[in-house]
Amino acid sequence: MEKKISKAVVRRLPKYHRYLTNLKESGVKKISSKELSDMIGFTASQIRQDFNNFGGFGQQGYGYNVEELLEEVKGILGLGQEYSVVILGAGNLGSALAKFNDFERYQFNIKALFDIDEAIVNKKINGITVHHTSELDEFLIRNEIDIAFICTGNSVAQELAEKAVSLGVRGIWNFAMVDLHLPSSVIMENVHLIDNLFTMSYFLKSK
Amino acid sequence: MEKKISKAVVRRLPKYHRYLTNLKESGVKKISSKELSDMIGFTASQIRQDFNNFGGFGQQGYGYNVEELLEEVKGILGLGQEYSVVILGAGNLGSALAKFNDFERYQFNIKALFDIDEAIVNKKINGITVHHTSELDEFLIRNEIDIAFICTGNSVAQELAEKAVSLGVRGIWNFAMVDLHLPSSVIMENVHLIDNLFTMSYFLKSK
DNA sequence: TAGATTGTTAATCGATTAACAATC
DNA sequence: TAGATTGTTAATCGATTAACAATC
């Protein structure tokens, strides 16, 4: 009975979340697919199609109740529950992510960082302890961790991701510039910054 | 005559670049679309289609010459030319990006950072000076800058991106959690980290 | 020449857009 | 009731995959 939701739809959901949050904060009570379309840049038709994958949240002749729709989107996205996170690699990127307070705000709670650099092990970053990577196993056994952010060098990313997954981590957010090979049950998102920059370079050149 | 290349194709190019670079470094001389497919995960058919958008780089019965193909991909991506970059916002993310030596390696040369925090203005990050944002205009007039990385808070992202564009910047790499409205001639890539994390949250929940 | 693999056309699949009946 | 706007089906568009002739 479960309807298959396409990845394209899922990738638009966070954007709906963002715009609806802003609308709610601005005190807007109702919105039509047409108005949302003008703001967000998707067609009104697509917006209605997207929401109707999950249920009929609107009302003919009226539109959508902003607050109600936002709650639905939050539920669909799985927000409003807490996630435990470890950051593997406390270099430039890992420590920058640790300092990002937006994650905590949405209840992605960063429990620990791991690194092999003795100079930072046992230090705290934004109040979160950096552990030595050799302690990762024990930490993952003792603590139920949902997500690992992979901020290590390319050479160890695969190995550490595998270890994390084997010890209960269900989601991998990969910032390393390699593609990870993990069981298909693992949820993985990649942020390949260099790939993104190269895409820009392509378009810059062709102008 | 110019064939329209779809964005889907362009987004795969950096991945080809990455795998071909690795193959070349491993001393591999030739590769077939089938072998590349096994590695990279796209179908062989798609790989051949992708390359044939830009020319016939292969040879029937043989495959593709790795080094030659890599050079073609580099050219297509507009690598091998230099780009000048400024980073707007020298907080956690801006300074992490300034410390990333991969950008310089691919000739994206970071010329300056800008911030309003007096505590870091005139300091250097990885050898690159942090200027006060009030000096941005003059800097952009005196220096030809191709790309601006937007690492500011959401509230000033639009304003600073507009200023950059009006003073000659052609590409905007946006890390702020807002959608920027810029002339369509501007090349823009967005890295909405929170959006990406929410997508993960969706899939984690539905398991 | 025989075998392999490309380049390219045609078929399929999936996602987006358009249209409109249902209904608030 | 009339007007507005959704929910949903059908049409279109675009991207991926399959097939195979060309050719090295």
XYZ file of N, CA and C in Angstrom, chain B residues 13 21 35 42 56 63 78 81 104 118 135 141 146 155 158 173 176 181 187-188 190 200 203:
69
model
N 29.923 15.044 -14.567
C 31.286 15.259 -15.055
C 32.352 15.256 -13.952
N 41.097 10.572 -12.804
C 42.327 10.998 -12.136
C 42.916 9.830 -11.343
N 33.828 -1.169 -17.945
C 34.685 -1.182 -16.751
C 34.424 0.046 -15.884
N 27.280 4.249 -12.835
C 26.357 4.624 -13.900
C 26.348 3.496 -14.929
N 33.474 12.357 -29.833
C 33.758 10.926 -29.823
C 35.163 10.681 -29.313
N 38.087 1.042 -26.504
C 37.645 1.718 -25.294
C 38.129 3.150 -25.295
N 36.318 23.206 -17.626
C 36.923 24.528 -17.460
C 37.986 24.550 -16.389
N 42.239 26.481 -16.063
C 42.333 27.938 -16.076
C 42.224 28.392 -14.616
N 43.084 25.700 -3.981
C 44.282 26.220 -4.642
C 44.824 25.191 -5.634
N 35.651 42.735 14.160
C 36.935 43.431 14.324
C 38.014 42.516 14.908
N 35.422 47.237 3.079
C 36.430 47.405 2.019
C 36.135 46.561 0.782
N 36.715 46.323 -7.074
C 37.031 47.232 -8.182
C 38.487 47.071 -8.613
N 36.386 36.260 -9.866
C 35.432 35.454 -10.621
C 34.309 34.911 -9.748
N 20.988 36.762 6.960
C 20.396 38.093 6.819
C 21.154 38.995 5.852
N 22.048 37.953 0.777
C 21.512 38.524 -0.454
C 22.217 39.834 -0.819
N 28.912 30.894 -4.918
C 28.792 29.588 -4.263
C 28.173 29.866 -2.903
N 24.833 29.964 2.545
C 23.817 30.475 3.471
C 22.518 29.705 3.269
N 18.412 35.718 -4.903
C 17.791 36.155 -6.155
C 18.781 37.027 -6.893
N 26.209 32.580 -12.392
C 26.274 31.145 -12.141
C 26.206 30.939 -10.636
N 25.234 30.179 -10.198
C 25.082 30.002 -8.757
C 24.961 28.531 -8.400
N 24.336 26.156 -4.863
C 23.968 26.236 -3.459
C 24.426 24.993 -2.712
N 18.367 13.312 4.751
C 18.818 12.118 5.472
C 17.830 11.723 6.548
N 14.894 9.763 5.250
C 15.147 8.358 4.937
C 15.422 7.540 6.197
